[in-house]
JSON list of C-alpha atoms in Angstrom, two decimals:
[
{"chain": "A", "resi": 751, "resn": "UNK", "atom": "CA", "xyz": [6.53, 5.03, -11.96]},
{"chain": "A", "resi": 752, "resn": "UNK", "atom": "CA", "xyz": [4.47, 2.82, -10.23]},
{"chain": "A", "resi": 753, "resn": "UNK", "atom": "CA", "xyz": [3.97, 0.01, -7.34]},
{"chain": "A", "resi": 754, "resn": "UNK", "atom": "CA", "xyz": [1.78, -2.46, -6.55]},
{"chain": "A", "resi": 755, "resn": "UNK", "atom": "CA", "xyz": [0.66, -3.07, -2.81]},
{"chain": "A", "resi": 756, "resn": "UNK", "atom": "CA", "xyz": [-0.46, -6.75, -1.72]},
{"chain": "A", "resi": 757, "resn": "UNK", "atom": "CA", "xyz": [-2.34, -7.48, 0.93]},
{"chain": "A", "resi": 758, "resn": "UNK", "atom": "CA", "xyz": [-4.53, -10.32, 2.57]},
{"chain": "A", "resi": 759, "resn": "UNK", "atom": "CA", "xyz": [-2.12, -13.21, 2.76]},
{"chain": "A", "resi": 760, "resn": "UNK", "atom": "CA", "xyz": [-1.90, -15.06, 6.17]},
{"chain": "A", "resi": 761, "resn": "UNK", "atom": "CA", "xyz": [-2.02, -18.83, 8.02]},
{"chain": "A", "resi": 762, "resn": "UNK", "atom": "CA", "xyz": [-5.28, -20.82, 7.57]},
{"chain": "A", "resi": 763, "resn": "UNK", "atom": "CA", "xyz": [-6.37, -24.52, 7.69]},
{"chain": "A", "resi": 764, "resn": "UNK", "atom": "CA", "xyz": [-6.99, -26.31, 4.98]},
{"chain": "A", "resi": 765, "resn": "UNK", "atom": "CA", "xyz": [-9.92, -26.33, 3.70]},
{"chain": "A", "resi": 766, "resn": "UNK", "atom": "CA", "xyz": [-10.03, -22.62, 4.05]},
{"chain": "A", "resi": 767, "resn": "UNK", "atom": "CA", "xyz": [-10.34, -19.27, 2.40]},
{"chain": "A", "resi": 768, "resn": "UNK", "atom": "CA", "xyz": [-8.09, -16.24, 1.97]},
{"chain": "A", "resi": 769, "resn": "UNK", "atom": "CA", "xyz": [-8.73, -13.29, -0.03]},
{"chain": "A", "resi": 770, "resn": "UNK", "atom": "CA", "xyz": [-5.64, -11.45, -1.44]},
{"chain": "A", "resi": 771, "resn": "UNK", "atom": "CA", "xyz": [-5.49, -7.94, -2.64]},
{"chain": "A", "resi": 772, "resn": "UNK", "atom": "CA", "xyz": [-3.44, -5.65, -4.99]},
{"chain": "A", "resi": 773, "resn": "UNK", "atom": "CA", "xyz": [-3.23, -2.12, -5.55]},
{"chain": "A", "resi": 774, "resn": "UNK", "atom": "CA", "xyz": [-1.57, -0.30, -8.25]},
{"chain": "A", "resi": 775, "resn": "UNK", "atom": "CA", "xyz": [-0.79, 3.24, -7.17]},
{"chain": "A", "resi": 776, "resn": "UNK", "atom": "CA", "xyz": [0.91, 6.25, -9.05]},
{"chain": "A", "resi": 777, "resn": "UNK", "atom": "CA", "xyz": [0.31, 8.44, -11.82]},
{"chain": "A", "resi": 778, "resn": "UNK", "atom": "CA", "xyz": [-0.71, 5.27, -13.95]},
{"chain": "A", "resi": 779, "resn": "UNK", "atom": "CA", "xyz": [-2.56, 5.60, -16.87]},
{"chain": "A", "resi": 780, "resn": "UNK", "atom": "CA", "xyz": [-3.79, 1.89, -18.02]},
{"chain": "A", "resi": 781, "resn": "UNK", "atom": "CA", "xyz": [-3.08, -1.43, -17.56]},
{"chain": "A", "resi": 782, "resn": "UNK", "atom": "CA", "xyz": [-3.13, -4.23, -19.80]},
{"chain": "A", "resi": 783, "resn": "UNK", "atom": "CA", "xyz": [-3.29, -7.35, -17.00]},
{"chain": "A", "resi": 784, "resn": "UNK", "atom": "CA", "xyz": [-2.73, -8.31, -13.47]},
{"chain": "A", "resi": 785, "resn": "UNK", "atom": "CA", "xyz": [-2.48, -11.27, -12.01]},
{"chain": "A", "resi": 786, "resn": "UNK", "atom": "CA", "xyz": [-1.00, -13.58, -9.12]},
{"chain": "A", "resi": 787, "resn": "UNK", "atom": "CA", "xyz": [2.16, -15.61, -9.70]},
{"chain": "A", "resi": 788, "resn": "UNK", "atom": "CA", "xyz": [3.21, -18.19, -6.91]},
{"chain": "A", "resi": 789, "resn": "UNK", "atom": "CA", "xyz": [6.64, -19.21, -5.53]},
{"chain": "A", "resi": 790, "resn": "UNK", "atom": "CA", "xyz": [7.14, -21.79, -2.56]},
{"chain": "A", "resi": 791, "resn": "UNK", "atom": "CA", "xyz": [10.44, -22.80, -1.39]},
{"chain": "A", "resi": 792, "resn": "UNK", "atom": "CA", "xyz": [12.31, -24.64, -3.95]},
{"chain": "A", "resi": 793, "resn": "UNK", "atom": "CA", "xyz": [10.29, -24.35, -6.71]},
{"chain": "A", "resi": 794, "resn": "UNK", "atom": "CA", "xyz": [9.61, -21.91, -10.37]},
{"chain": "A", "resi": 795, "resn": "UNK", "atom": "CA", "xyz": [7.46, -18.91, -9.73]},
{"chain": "A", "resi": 796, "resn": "UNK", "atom": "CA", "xyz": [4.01, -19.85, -11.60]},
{"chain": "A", "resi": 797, "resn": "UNK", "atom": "CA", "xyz": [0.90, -18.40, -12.51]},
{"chain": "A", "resi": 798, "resn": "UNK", "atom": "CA", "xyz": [-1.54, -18.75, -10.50]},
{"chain": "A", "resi": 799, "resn": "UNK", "atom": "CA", "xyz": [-4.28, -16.49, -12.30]},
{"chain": "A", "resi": 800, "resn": "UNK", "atom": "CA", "xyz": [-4.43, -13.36, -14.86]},
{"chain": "A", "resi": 801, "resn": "UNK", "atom": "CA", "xyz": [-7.12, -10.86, -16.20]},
{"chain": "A", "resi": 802, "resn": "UNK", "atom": "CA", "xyz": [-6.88, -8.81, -18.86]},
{"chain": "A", "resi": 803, "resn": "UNK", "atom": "CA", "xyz": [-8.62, -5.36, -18.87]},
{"chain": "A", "resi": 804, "resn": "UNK", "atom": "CA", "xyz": [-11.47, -6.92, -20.75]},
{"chain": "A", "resi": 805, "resn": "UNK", "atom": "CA", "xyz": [-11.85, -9.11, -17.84]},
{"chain": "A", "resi": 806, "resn": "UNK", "atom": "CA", "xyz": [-10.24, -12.33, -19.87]},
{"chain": "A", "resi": 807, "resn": "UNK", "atom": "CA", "xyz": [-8.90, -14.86, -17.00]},
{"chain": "A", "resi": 808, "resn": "UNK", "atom": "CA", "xyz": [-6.82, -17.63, -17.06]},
{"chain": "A", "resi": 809, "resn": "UNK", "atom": "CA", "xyz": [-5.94, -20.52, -14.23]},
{"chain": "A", "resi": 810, "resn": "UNK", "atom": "CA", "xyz": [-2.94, -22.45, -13.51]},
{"chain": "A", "resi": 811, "resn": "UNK", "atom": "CA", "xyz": [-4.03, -26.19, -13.63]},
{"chain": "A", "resi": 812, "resn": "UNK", "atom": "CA", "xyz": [-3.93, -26.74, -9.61]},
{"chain": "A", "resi": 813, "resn": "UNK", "atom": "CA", "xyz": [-5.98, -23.72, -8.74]},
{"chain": "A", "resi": 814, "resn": "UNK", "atom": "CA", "xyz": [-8.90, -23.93, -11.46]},
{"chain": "A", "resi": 815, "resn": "UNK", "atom": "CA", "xyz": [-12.27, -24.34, -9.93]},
{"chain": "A", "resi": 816, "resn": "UNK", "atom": "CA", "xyz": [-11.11, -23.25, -6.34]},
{"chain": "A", "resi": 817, "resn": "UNK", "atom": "CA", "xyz": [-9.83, -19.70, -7.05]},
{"chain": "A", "resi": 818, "resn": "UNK", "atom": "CA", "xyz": [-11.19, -16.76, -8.42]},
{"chain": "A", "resi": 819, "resn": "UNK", "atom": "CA", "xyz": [-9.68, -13.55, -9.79]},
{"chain": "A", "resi": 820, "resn": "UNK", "atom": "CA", "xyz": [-11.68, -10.44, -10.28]},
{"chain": "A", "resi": 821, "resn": "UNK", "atom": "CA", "xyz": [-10.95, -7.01, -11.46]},
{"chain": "A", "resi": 822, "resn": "UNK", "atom": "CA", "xyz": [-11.52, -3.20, -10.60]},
{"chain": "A", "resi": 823, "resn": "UNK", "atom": "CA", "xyz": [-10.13, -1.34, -13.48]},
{"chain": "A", "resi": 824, "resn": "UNK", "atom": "CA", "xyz": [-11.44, 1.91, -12.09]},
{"chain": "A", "resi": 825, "resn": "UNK", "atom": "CA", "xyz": [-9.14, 0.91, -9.08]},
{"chain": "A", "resi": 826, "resn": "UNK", "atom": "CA", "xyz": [-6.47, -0.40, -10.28]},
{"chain": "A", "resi": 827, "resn": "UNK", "atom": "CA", "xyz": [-6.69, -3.05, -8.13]},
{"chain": "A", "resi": 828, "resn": "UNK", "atom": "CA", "xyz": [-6.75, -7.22, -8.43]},
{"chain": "A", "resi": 829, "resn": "UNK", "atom": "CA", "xyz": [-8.47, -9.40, -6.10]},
{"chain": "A", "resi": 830, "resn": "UNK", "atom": "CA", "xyz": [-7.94, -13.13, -5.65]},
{"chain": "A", "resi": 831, "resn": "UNK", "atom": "CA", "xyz": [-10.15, -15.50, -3.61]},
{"chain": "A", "resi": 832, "resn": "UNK", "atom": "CA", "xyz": [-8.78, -18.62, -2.87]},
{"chain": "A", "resi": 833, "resn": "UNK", "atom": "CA", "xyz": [-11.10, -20.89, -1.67]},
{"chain": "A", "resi": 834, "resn": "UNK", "atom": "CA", "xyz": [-10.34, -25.03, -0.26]},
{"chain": "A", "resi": 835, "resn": "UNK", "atom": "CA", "xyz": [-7.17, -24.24, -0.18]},
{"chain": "A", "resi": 836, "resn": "UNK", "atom": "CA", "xyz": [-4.77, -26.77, 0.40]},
{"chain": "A", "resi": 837, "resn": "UNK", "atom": "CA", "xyz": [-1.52, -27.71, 1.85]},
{"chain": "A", "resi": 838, "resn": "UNK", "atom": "CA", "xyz": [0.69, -27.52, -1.42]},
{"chain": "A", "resi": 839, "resn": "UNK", "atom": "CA", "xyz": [-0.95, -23.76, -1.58]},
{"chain": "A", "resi": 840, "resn": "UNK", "atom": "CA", "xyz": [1.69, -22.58, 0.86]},
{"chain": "A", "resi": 841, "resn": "UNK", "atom": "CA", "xyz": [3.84, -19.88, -1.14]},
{"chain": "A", "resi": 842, "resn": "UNK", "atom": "CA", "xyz": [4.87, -16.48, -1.64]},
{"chain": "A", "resi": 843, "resn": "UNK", "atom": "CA", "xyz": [2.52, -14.65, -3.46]},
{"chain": "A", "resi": 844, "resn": "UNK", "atom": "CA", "xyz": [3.35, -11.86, -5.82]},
{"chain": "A", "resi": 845, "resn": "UNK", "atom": "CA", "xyz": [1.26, -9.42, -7.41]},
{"chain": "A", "resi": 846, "resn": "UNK", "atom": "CA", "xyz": [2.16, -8.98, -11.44]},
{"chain": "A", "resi": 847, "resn": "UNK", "atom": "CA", "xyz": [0.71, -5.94, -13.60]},
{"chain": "A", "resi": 848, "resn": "UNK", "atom": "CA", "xyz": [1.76, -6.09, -17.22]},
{"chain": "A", "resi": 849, "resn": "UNK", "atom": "CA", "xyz": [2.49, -3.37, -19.71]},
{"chain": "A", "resi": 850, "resn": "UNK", "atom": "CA", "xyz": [1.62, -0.84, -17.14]},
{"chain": "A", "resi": 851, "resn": "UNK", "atom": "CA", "xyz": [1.65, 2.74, -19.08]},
{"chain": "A", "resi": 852, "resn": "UNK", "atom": "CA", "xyz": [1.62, 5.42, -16.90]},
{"chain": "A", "resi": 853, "resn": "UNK", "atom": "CA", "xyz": [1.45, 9.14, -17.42]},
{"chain": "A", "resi": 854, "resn": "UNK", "atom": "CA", "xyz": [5.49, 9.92, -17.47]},
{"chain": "A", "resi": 855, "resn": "UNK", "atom": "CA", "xyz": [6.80, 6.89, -19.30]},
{"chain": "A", "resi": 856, "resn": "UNK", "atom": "CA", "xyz": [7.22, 6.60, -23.08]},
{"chain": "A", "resi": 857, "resn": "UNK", "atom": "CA", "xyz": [6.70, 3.10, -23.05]},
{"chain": "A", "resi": 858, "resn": "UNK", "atom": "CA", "xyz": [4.58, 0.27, -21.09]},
{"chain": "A", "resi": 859, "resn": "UNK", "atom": "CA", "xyz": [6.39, -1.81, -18.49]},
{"chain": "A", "resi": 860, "resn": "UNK", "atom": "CA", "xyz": [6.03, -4.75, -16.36]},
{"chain": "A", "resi": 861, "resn": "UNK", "atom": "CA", "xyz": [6.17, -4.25, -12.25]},
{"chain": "A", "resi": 862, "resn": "UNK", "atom": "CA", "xyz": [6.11, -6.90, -9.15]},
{"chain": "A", "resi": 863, "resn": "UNK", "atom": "CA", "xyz": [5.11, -6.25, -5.76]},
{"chain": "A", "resi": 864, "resn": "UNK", "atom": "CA", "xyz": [7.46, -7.69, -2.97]},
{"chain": "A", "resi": 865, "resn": "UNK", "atom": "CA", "xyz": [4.95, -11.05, -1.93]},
{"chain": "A", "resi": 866, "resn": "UNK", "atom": "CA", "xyz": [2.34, -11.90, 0.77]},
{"chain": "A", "resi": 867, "resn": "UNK", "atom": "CA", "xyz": [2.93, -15.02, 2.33]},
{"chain": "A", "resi": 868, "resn": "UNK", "atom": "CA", "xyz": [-0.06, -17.69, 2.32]},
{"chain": "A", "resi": 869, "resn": "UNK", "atom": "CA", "xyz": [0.35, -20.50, 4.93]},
{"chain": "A", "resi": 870, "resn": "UNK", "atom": "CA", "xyz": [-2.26, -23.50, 4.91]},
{"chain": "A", "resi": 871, "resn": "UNK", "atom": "CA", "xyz": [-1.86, -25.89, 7.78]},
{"chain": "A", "resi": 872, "resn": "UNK", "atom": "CA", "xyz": [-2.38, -29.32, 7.22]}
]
């Protein structure tokens, strides 16, 4: 088994930056991506950004140029900087490892961590 701990979410203006965080603890063995999916009030969860372990990222259309994601496989761990953020930013956050193999399972799975919330103020 494994979980995934998020951390970094918060209120800030627009125009500001957050950095979010994600840990993936337990007796894992390797992970094929993380990434940050999105959910506000009303709406589809969507992908906000994904790495691969070789470090290959892709954007959701609204975020590209004004977030980053970045990787430490040693860690386990996903970052994501969100920089200028804006208004329609406002969501739940959740953390998303895929085909996570650990050291007890036969077979990869997928897990989700429970959401940060990220608040920009108009």
């Amino acid at each position: 088994q494994a979980q995934l701990d998020e951390s970094g979410g918060g209120l800030v203006q627009a125009g500001g930056s957050l950095r979010l965080s994600c840990a993936a603890s337990g007796s894992i063995f390797s992970i094929y991506a993380m990434g940050w999916y999105r959910q506000a009030p009303g709406n589809q969860r969507e992908l906000v950004a994904r790495i691969t372990s070789g470090n290959s990222a892709n954007y959701g259309d609204s975020v590209k140029g004004r977030f980053t994601i970045s990787r430490d496989n040693a860690k386990s761990t996903v970052y994501l900087q969100m920089n200028s953020l804006k208004p329609e930013d406002t969501a739940v956050y959740y953390c998303h490892a895929e085909n996570v193999i650990t050291k007890t399972a036969m077979w990869g799975r997928d897990y989700w961590g429970q959401g940060t919330q990220v608040t920009v103020s108009s």
